CSV table of C-alpha atoms in Angstrom, one decimal:
chain,number,residue,atom,x,y,z
A,294,MET,CA,0.3,-0.2,0.0
A,295,ALA,CA,1.1,3.6,-0.9
A,296,TYR,CA,1.7,6.0,2.3
A,297,VAL,CA,3.3,9.4,3.3
A,298,ARG,CA,6.4,10.5,4.2
A,299,TYR,CA,7.2,14.0,5.4
A,300,THR,CA,10.9,16.0,4.6
A,301,ASN,CA,13.0,16.9,7.8
A,302,MET,CA,13.8,20.4,5.8
A,303,VAL,CA,13.1,21.2,1.8
A,304,SER,CA,14.8,24.0,0.0
A,305,PHE,CA,12.8,25.3,-2.8
A,306,THR,CA,14.3,27.9,-5.3
A,307,SER,CA,11.8,30.5,-5.9
A,308,ILE,CA,11.6,33.8,-5.0
A,309,GLY,CA,10.0,33.9,-1.8
A,310,SER,CA,10.9,30.5,-1.1
A,311,LYS,CA,12.2,28.8,2.6
A,312,ASN,CA,13.8,26.0,3.6
A,313,LYS,CA,10.0,23.7,5.2
A,314,LYS,CA,9.8,20.9,7.3
A,315,GLY,CA,6.9,18.1,6.7
A,316,PHE,CA,7.0,18.6,3.1
A,317,PRO,CA,5.4,15.3,1.8
A,318,VAL,CA,5.6,12.7,-0.5
A,319,ILE,CA,4.2,9.4,-1.0
A,320,LEU,CA,6.1,6.0,-1.1
A,321,THR,CA,5.1,2.7,-3.3
A,322,SER,CA,4.3,-0.2,-0.6
A,323,ASN,CA,8.4,-1.3,-2.5
A,324,LYS,CA,9.5,1.8,-1.0
A,325,SER,CA,10.1,4.0,-3.8
A,326,VAL,CA,9.2,7.2,-4.5
A,327,HIS,CA,6.1,8.3,-6.3
A,328,ARG,CA,7.3,10.7,-8.4
A,329,LEU,CA,4.6,12.0,-10.7
A,330,SER,CA,3.0,12.5,-7.9
A,331,LEU,CA,5.5,14.7,-7.0
A,332,GLN,CA,5.3,16.8,-9.6
A,333,PHE,CA,2.3,18.0,-8.7
A,334,PHE,CA,2.7,18.7,-5.2
A,335,LEU,CA,6.1,20.7,-6.6
A,336,SER,CA,3.6,22.4,-9.6
A,337,ILE,CA,0.9,23.3,-6.6
A,338,ARG,CA,2.8,24.3,-3.7
A,339,GLN,CA,3.2,27.6,-4.9
A,340,ASN,CA,-0.1,29.0,-4.1
A,341,LEU,CA,-0.7,27.1,-0.7
A,342,SER,CA,0.7,26.1,2.4
A,343,ILE,CA,2.9,22.2,3.0
A,344,ASN,CA,0.3,21.8,5.5
A,345,THR,CA,-2.9,22.5,2.6
A,346,VAL,CA,0.1,20.6,0.4
A,347,ALA,CA,-0.1,17.3,2.5
A,348,THR,CA,-3.6,17.0,2.5
A,349,TYR,CA,-3.8,16.6,-0.8
A,350,ALA,CA,-0.9,14.0,-0.6
A,351,THR,CA,-3.3,11.7,1.9
A,352,HIS,CA,-5.9,12.1,-0.2
A,353,LEU,CA,-3.9,11.1,-3.7
A,354,CYS,CA,-2.3,7.8,-1.3
A,355,ASP,CA,-5.6,6.8,-0.7
A,356,PHE,CA,-6.6,7.1,-4.5
A,357,LEU,CA,-2.8,5.4,-5.0
A,358,SER,CA,-3.4,2.6,-2.5
A,359,GLN,CA,-6.6,1.9,-4.0
A,360,LEU,CA,-4.5,1.5,-7.6
A,361,GLU,CA,-1.9,-0.8,-6.0
A,362,THR,CA,-4.6,-2.8,-5.1
A,363,ASP,CA,-6.7,-3.7,-8.1
A,364,ASN,CA,-3.4,-3.8,-10.0
A,365,GLU,CA,-1.0,-5.7,-7.5
A,366,GLY,CA,1.3,-2.2,-7.1
A,367,LEU,CA,2.2,0.3,-8.9
A,368,PRO,CA,4.7,-0.1,-11.9
A,369,GLU,CA,8.5,1.1,-10.8
A,370,THR,CA,8.3,3.9,-14.0
A,371,ASP,CA,5.6,5.8,-11.8
A,372,GLN,CA,2.8,5.2,-14.3
A,373,ILE,CA,-0.4,4.4,-14.0
A,374,GLN,CA,-2.8,2.4,-15.8
A,375,TRP,CA,-5.0,5.0,-17.2
A,376,ASP,CA,-6.9,2.6,-19.8
A,377,GLU,CA,-8.5,1.5,-16.1
A,378,ILE,CA,-9.8,4.7,-15.6
A,379,ASP,CA,-12.8,5.4,-16.5
A,380,ASP,CA,-16.3,7.3,-14.8
A,381,ALA,CA,-17.6,3.7,-14.3
A,382,TRP,CA,-14.2,2.6,-11.8
A,383,PHE,CA,-14.0,6.8,-10.6
A,384,GLU,CA,-18.1,5.5,-9.2
A,385,GLY,CA,-17.0,2.9,-7.8
A,386,TYR,CA,-14.2,4.1,-6.2
A,387,SER,CA,-16.4,7.1,-4.9
A,388,ASN,CA,-18.8,4.0,-3.2
A,389,GLU,CA,-16.1,2.5,-1.6
A,390,LEU,CA,-14.6,5.7,0.2
A,391,ILE,CA,-18.6,6.4,1.0
A,392,ARG,CA,-18.4,2.7,2.4
A,393,ARG,CA,-15.2,3.1,4.9
A,394,TYR,CA,-16.0,6.6,5.8
A,395,CYS,CA,-19.6,7.3,5.7
A,396,SER,CA,-21.1,5.4,9.1
A,397,GLU,CA,-24.5,5.1,9.9
A,398,ALA,CA,-24.7,7.5,12.7
A,399,ASP,CA,-23.0,10.6,10.2
A,400,ASN,CA,-24.2,10.0,6.6
A,401,SER,CA,-22.3,13.5,5.8
A,402,THR,CA,-19.8,13.0,2.0
A,403,ASN,CA,-18.2,15.9,3.0
A,404,TYR,CA,-14.6,13.8,3.1
A,405,VAL,CA,-15.5,11.4,0.4
A,406,SER,CA,-15.9,15.0,-1.8
A,407,GLN,CA,-12.6,16.3,-1.1
A,408,VAL,CA,-10.8,12.8,-2.0
A,409,LEU,CA,-12.5,12.8,-5.2
A,410,ARG,CA,-12.1,16.8,-5.8
A,411,THR,CA,-8.0,16.0,-4.9
A,412,VAL,CA,-7.9,13.2,-7.7
A,413,ILE,CA,-9.7,14.6,-9.7
A,414,ALA,CA,-6.7,18.3,-10.5
A,415,TYR,CA,-4.4,15.6,-9.9
A,416,LEU,CA,-5.6,13.5,-13.0
A,417,PHE,CA,-6.5,16.9,-15.0
A,418,TRP,CA,-2.9,17.8,-14.3
A,419,CYS,CA,-1.5,14.6,-15.4
A,420,GLN,CA,-3.8,14.7,-18.8
A,421,ASN,CA,-2.2,18.3,-19.5
A,422,GLN,CA,1.4,17.7,-18.7
A,423,GLY,CA,1.1,14.7,-21.6
A,424,PHE,CA,1.7,11.6,-18.7
A,425,ALA,CA,-2.1,10.5,-19.6
A,426,ARG,CA,-4.0,10.8,-23.3
A,427,ASN,CA,-8.0,10.8,-23.5
A,428,LEU,CA,-7.9,10.2,-19.6
A,429,ILE,CA,-10.1,13.4,-18.2
A,430,GLY,CA,-11.5,16.6,-20.5
A,431,SER,CA,-14.6,17.4,-21.5
A,432,THR,CA,-16.2,15.9,-24.6
A,433,ASP,CA,-16.7,11.7,-25.1
A,434,ILE,CA,-13.3,11.2,-26.2
A,435,PHE,CA,-12.6,11.2,-22.6
A,436,ARG,CA,-12.7,8.3,-20.3
A,437,ILE,CA,-13.8,10.7,-17.2
A,438,ARG,CA,-16.2,13.3,-18.3
A,439,VAL,CA,-15.8,16.7,-16.1
A,440,LYS,CA,-16.6,20.4,-16.9
A,441,THR,CA,-13.8,22.9,-17.1
A,442,ASP,CA,-14.0,27.1,-16.6
A,443,GLU,CA,-13.4,29.4,-19.0
A,444,SER,CA,-9.3,29.2,-18.3
A,445,GLY,CA,-9.6,25.2,-19.3
A,446,GLN,CA,-7.2,24.9,-16.0
A,447,LYS,CA,-10.0,23.8,-13.4
A,448,ALA,CA,-11.9,21.1,-13.8
A,449,SER,CA,-15.6,19.9,-12.0
A,450,HIS,CA,-17.5,15.7,-12.1
A,451,PRO,CA,-20.6,15.8,-11.5
A,452,LEU,CA,-20.3,13.7,-9.0
A,453,VAL,CA,-18.8,15.0,-6.8
A,454,THR,CA,-20.7,18.1,-7.3
A,455,ARG,CA,-23.8,15.9,-6.1
A,456,LEU,CA,-21.9,14.6,-3.1
A,457,SER,CA,-20.3,18.0,-2.0
A,458,ARG,CA,-24.1,19.1,-2.1
A,459,GLN,CA,-25.8,16.5,-0.1
A,460,LYS,CA,-26.5,18.2,3.5
A,461,SER,CA,-24.1,16.9,6.1
A,462,PRO,CA,-25.9,16.3,9.5
A,463,ASN,CA,-27.3,19.1,11.8
A,464,ARG,CA,-24.5,20.6,13.7
A,465,SER,CA,-25.2,23.1,16.0
A,466,ALA,CA,-23.4,26.5,15.5
A,467,PRO,CA,-20.4,26.8,17.9
A,468,ASN,CA,-20.7,28.9,20.7
A,469,GLU,CA,-18.1,31.8,21.7
A,470,ARG,CA,-16.7,29.4,24.2
A,471,TRP,CA,-15.6,26.4,21.9
A,472,ILE,CA,-14.5,29.2,19.3
A,473,GLN,CA,-12.2,31.0,21.8
A,474,VAL,CA,-11.1,27.9,23.0
A,475,VAL,CA,-10.0,27.1,18.7
A,476,LYS,CA,-8.5,30.0,18.7
A,477,GLU,CA,-5.8,29.7,22.1
A,478,SER,CA,-5.6,25.7,20.9
A,479,THR,CA,-3.6,27.2,17.5
A,480,THR,CA,-0.4,25.2,16.4
A,481,LEU,CA,0.8,28.1,15.0
A,482,VAL,CA,3.9,29.5,16.8
A,483,ASN,CA,4.8,32.8,14.9
A,484,ILE,CA,3.2,35.6,16.7
A,485,GLN,CA,2.1,37.5,12.4
A,486,VAL,CA,1.3,34.3,11.8
A,487,ARG,CA,-1.3,33.1,15.0
A,488,TYR,CA,-2.6,37.6,15.2
A,489,ARG,CA,-3.8,36.9,11.7
A,490,TYR,CA,-4.9,33.4,12.4
A,491,GLU,CA,-7.1,34.6,15.5
A,492,LEU,CA,-8.4,38.2,13.5
A,493,MET,CA,-9.3,36.4,10.3
A,494,ILE,CA,-11.9,34.0,12.5
A,495,ASP,CA,-13.3,37.1,13.9
A,496,TRP,CA,-13.9,38.7,10.9
A,497,CYS,CA,-16.3,35.4,10.4
A,498,VAL,CA,-18.0,35.8,13.3
A,499,ALA,CA,-18.8,39.1,13.8
A,500,SER,CA,-19.6,40.1,10.2
A,501,GLY,CA,-20.5,36.3,8.5
A,502,LEU,CA,-17.8,35.8,5.6
A,503,ARG,CA,-17.0,32.6,4.2
A,504,ALA,CA,-13.9,31.1,3.9
A,505,HIS,CA,-12.9,32.0,0.6
A,506,GLU,CA,-15.0,36.3,0.9
A,507,VAL,CA,-12.7,36.2,4.3
A,508,CYS,CA,-9.3,35.5,2.0
A,509,ALA,CA,-10.2,38.1,-0.6
A,510,LEU,CA,-10.5,41.0,1.2
A,511,THR,CA,-8.3,44.1,0.5
A,512,MET,CA,-7.1,47.1,1.6
A,513,HIS,CA,-9.2,48.7,-0.7
A,514,GLN,CA,-12.3,47.9,0.3
A,515,LEU,CA,-11.3,48.9,4.5
A,516,PRO,CA,-12.4,52.4,5.2
A,517,SER,CA,-9.8,54.6,6.7
A,518,ARG,CA,-8.3,54.3,10.2
A,519,LYS,CA,-9.6,57.9,11.0
A,520,THR,CA,-13.5,57.0,9.4
A,521,ALA,CA,-13.2,54.4,11.6
A,522,VAL,CA,-11.8,56.3,14.8
A,523,ASN,CA,-15.0,58.5,13.9
A,524,ALA,CA,-17.7,55.8,13.6
A,525,HIS,CA,-17.1,54.4,17.0
A,526,ILE,CA,-17.2,57.6,19.1
A,527,ASN,CA,-20.3,58.0,17.4
A,528,GLU,CA,-21.2,54.8,18.0
A,529,GLU,CA,-21.6,54.2,14.3
A,530,ASN,CA,-21.8,51.7,12.0
A,531,VAL,CA,-19.0,51.2,9.1
A,532,PHE,CA,-19.6,49.7,6.2
A,533,ILE,CA,-17.4,47.5,3.5
A,534,ASN,CA,-18.5,46.8,-0.5
A,535,LEU,CA,-17.7,42.9,-0.5
A,536,LYS,CA,-17.4,42.3,-4.3
A,537,VAL,CA,-15.9,38.4,-4.0
A,538,THR,CA,-18.9,36.9,-2.9
A,539,LYS,CA,-20.6,33.1,-2.8
A,540,GLY,CA,-23.2,34.2,-6.7
A,541,SER,CA,-20.8,37.4,-7.2
A,542,LYS,CA,-22.8,39.8,-5.8
A,543,SER,CA,-21.3,42.7,-4.6
A,544,ALA,CA,-23.1,43.0,-1.2
A,545,LEU,CA,-23.2,46.3,1.5
A,546,LEU,CA,-22.2,45.1,4.6
A,547,PRO,CA,-21.6,47.0,8.4
A,548,ILE,CA,-18.9,45.8,10.1
A,549,SER,CA,-18.4,46.9,13.9
A,550,PRO,CA,-15.3,50.1,13.6
A,551,LEU,CA,-13.4,48.7,16.2
A,552,LEU,CA,-12.2,45.6,14.5
A,553,VAL,CA,-12.0,47.7,10.9
A,554,ILE,CA,-9.1,49.5,13.7
A,555,ARG,CA,-7.6,46.4,15.1
A,556,THR,CA,-7.0,45.3,11.5
A,557,TRP,CA,-5.5,48.4,10.8
A,558,ASP,CA,-3.1,47.3,13.4
A,559,PHE,CA,-2.4,43.8,12.0
A,560,ILE,CA,-2.2,45.3,8.4
A,561,GLU,CA,0.3,48.6,9.6
A,562,ASN,CA,2.8,45.9,11.9
A,563,GLN,CA,2.1,42.6,11.3
A,564,ARG,CA,1.2,42.5,7.9
A,565,VAL,CA,4.1,44.0,7.0
A,566,LYS,CA,6.3,41.6,8.8
A,567,ILE,CA,5.0,38.9,7.0
A,568,LEU,CA,5.2,41.0,3.8
A,569,GLN,CA,8.8,41.2,4.5
A,570,PRO,CA,10.9,38.2,3.5
A,571,PHE,CA,9.8,37.9,0.1
A,572,LEU,CA,10.4,42.2,-0.6
A,573,GLU,CA,13.9,40.9,0.8
A,574,ILE,CA,14.8,38.0,-1.6
A,575,ALA,CA,13.0,40.0,-4.2
A,576,ARG,CA,15.3,42.9,-3.7
A,577,LYS,CA,18.4,41.2,-3.1
A,578,LYS,CA,17.4,39.3,-6.6
A,579,ARG,CA,17.1,42.7,-8.1
A,580,VAL,CA,13.4,41.0,-9.7
A,581,ASN,CA,10.1,43.8,-8.9
A,582,LEU,CA,7.8,42.7,-6.4
A,583,VAL,CA,4.5,43.9,-6.9
A,584,GLU,CA,2.9,43.8,-3.0
A,585,PRO,CA,-0.6,41.8,-3.0
A,586,THR,CA,-3.8,44.1,-2.1
A,587,GLU,CA,-5.1,41.5,-0.3
A,588,ILE,CA,-5.1,42.0,3.7
A,589,PHE,CA,-4.9,38.3,4.9
A,590,LEU,CA,-1.5,36.9,3.9
A,591,SER,CA,0.4,33.8,3.1
A,592,SER,CA,3.6,33.3,4.9
A,593,THR,CA,4.5,30.7,2.3
A,594,THR,CA,3.5,32.4,-0.5
A,595,GLY,CA,3.4,36.3,0.3
A,596,ARG,CA,0.2,36.2,-1.6
A,597,ALA,CA,-3.1,35.7,-0.3
A,598,ILE,CA,-4.2,32.7,1.8
A,599,ASN,CA,-5.8,29.8,0.2
A,600,PRO,CA,-9.1,29.6,1.4
A,601,ARG,CA,-8.5,25.5,2.5
A,602,THR,CA,-5.5,26.4,4.1
A,603,PHE,CA,-7.3,29.1,6.6
A,604,SER,CA,-10.1,25.4,7.1
A,605,ASN,CA,-7.8,23.8,7.7
A,606,GLN,CA,-6.0,25.2,10.4
A,607,VAL,CA,-9.3,25.4,12.3
A,608,ARG,CA,-9.7,22.4,11.9
A,609,SER,CA,-6.2,21.6,13.6
A,610,ALA,CA,-6.7,23.6,16.3
A,611,TRP,CA,-10.2,22.3,16.8
A,612,LEU,CA,-8.6,18.5,16.9
A,613,SER,CA,-6.2,19.9,18.9
A,614,ALA,CA,-9.3,21.0,21.6
A,615,VAL,CA,-10.9,17.6,21.3
A,616,ASN,CA,-6.9,15.6,21.9
A,617,SER,CA,-6.7,18.0,24.8
A,618,ASN,CA,-9.9,17.5,26.6
A,619,GLN,CA,-11.4,20.9,26.4
A,620,LEU,CA,-13.5,20.3,23.3
A,621,THR,CA,-15.6,16.8,23.2
A,622,GLU,CA,-16.3,15.5,19.2
A,623,ASP,CA,-19.9,17.1,19.8
A,624,GLU,CA,-18.7,20.6,20.4
A,625,SER,CA,-17.8,21.3,16.5
A,626,VAL,CA,-15.8,24.5,15.2
A,627,TRP,CA,-15.4,25.5,11.7
A,628,VAL,CA,-15.1,28.1,9.0
A,629,HIS,CA,-18.5,27.8,7.9
A,630,GLY,CA,-20.2,27.1,11.8
A,631,PHE,CA,-18.5,31.0,12.0
A,632,ARG,CA,-21.2,31.9,9.6
A,633,HIS,CA,-23.4,29.7,11.5
A,634,ARG,CA,-22.7,31.5,14.2
A,635,PHE,CA,-23.2,34.9,13.4
A,636,THR,CA,-26.4,33.8,11.6
A,637,THR,CA,-27.7,32.3,15.2
A,638,ASN,CA,-26.4,36.4,17.0
A,639,LYS,CA,-28.3,38.2,14.4
A,640,ARG,CA,-31.4,36.1,14.5
A,641,LYS,CA,-32.1,36.2,18.6
A,642,ALA,CA,-30.7,40.1,18.6
A,643,LEU,CA,-33.1,40.9,15.9
A,644,LYS,CA,-35.8,38.7,16.4
A,645,ASN,CA,-37.0,39.7,12.7
A,646,ASP,CA,-36.3,37.1,9.8
A,647,GLU,CA,-36.6,38.7,6.9
A,648,LEU,CA,-33.6,41.6,7.8
A,649,THR,CA,-32.1,38.6,9.1
A,650,LYS,CA,-31.7,37.3,6.3
A,651,HIS,CA,-30.6,40.6,4.6
A,652,LEU,CA,-28.0,40.5,6.4
A,653,THR,CA,-26.7,37.1,6.1
A,654,ARG,CA,-27.1,36.8,2.4
A,655,HIS,CA,-29.3,34.1,2.5
A,656,LYS,CA,-31.5,33.5,0.0
A,657,SER,CA,-35.1,33.0,1.6
A,658,ILE,CA,-35.6,33.0,5.2
A,659,ASN,CA,-36.3,29.0,5.4
A,660,SER,CA,-32.5,28.4,4.4
A,661,LEU,CA,-31.8,30.1,8.1
A,662,ASP,CA,-33.3,27.1,9.8
A,663,THR,CA,-30.3,25.3,8.6
A,664,TYR,CA,-28.0,27.8,10.3
A,665,SER,CA,-29.4,28.2,13.6
A,666,PHE,CA,-32.0,25.4,14.3
A,667,GLU,CA,-30.8,24.9,18.0
A,668,TYR,CA,-32.0,28.2,18.4
A,669,LEU,CA,-35.3,27.4,17.0
A,670,ASN,CA,-35.2,24.7,19.2
A,671,GLY,CA,-34.0,26.2,22.2
A,672,GLU,CA,-30.9,24.8,22.5
A,673,ASP,CA,-28.4,27.8,22.1
A,674,LYS,CA,-26.8,29.3,25.2
């Protein structure tokens, strides 16, 4: 069976790269490096944190292990028996994942859809790099049929889409104590990165932002510090124009002026320190590095932090809190749960579902029930 190992230290030569430990490498059952997956990890690591690449490695390790089981090992050349992989095989693999990971008590297929999404991305990369022929694409000449975006660089499979849309069992919105525990349980040690992590959580809880929305916030969207200070003195809200949203529709959101002031503190202090190493490397190499406009930057890439990286950081902190008995497995905290918390808070405070629907950017009042069902049943505390 394939398995994942992690490097003690790895050095990249691209601008802004630092020596890192924990870069994933997949080994086959005969203990040889699976070079094709390694090339894939190297191609995506520029835009993702090493922790996120490690998550991809876990997904692909499962996929490669299934191929090893089906074919009594992987070829020495790292090439896969592409002819055996088609939509029927993919659906069978999906059913096997569901059998393994989805119990009757928890029929959520979210994890399965994540694994399959990684596999599709990997196979699509293999196709585009010339390692496979007629394997995956948007026309009937391909054995796996997918839809591609306008750039032709991303692919989505209908099975993955269907699984990701299946409703998970209702979960209580994480309460304030759980969220505080997850803030304190993070394994992030860098002061600037830790402050960024906590501030991003505060933005999600205070304004109901989704992971990709908070990651896309730019400095140009923020009201000025002076505007925020004046609003705080006058006990007023300030507003931001949210441009990156789920439905790509802009929205004007009221924001606490204190949150804006704290964000400017982060920009002028911690964010500068996160970006500084990348500016220094660019200067030494005499390369012009255009500063990103996003507020929350990755310390790995110097660009906007990836939503999946943020989600992984929250989940890692939650698992740490569970392992240390600070939280139970029922006291779930996840990134989209912050939006549940925001919705529940608004519903309790306003007692006006129409206004709550507007502030939370839901299409219908009925959709509020999924986010705050425990409030309706008198269970939220």
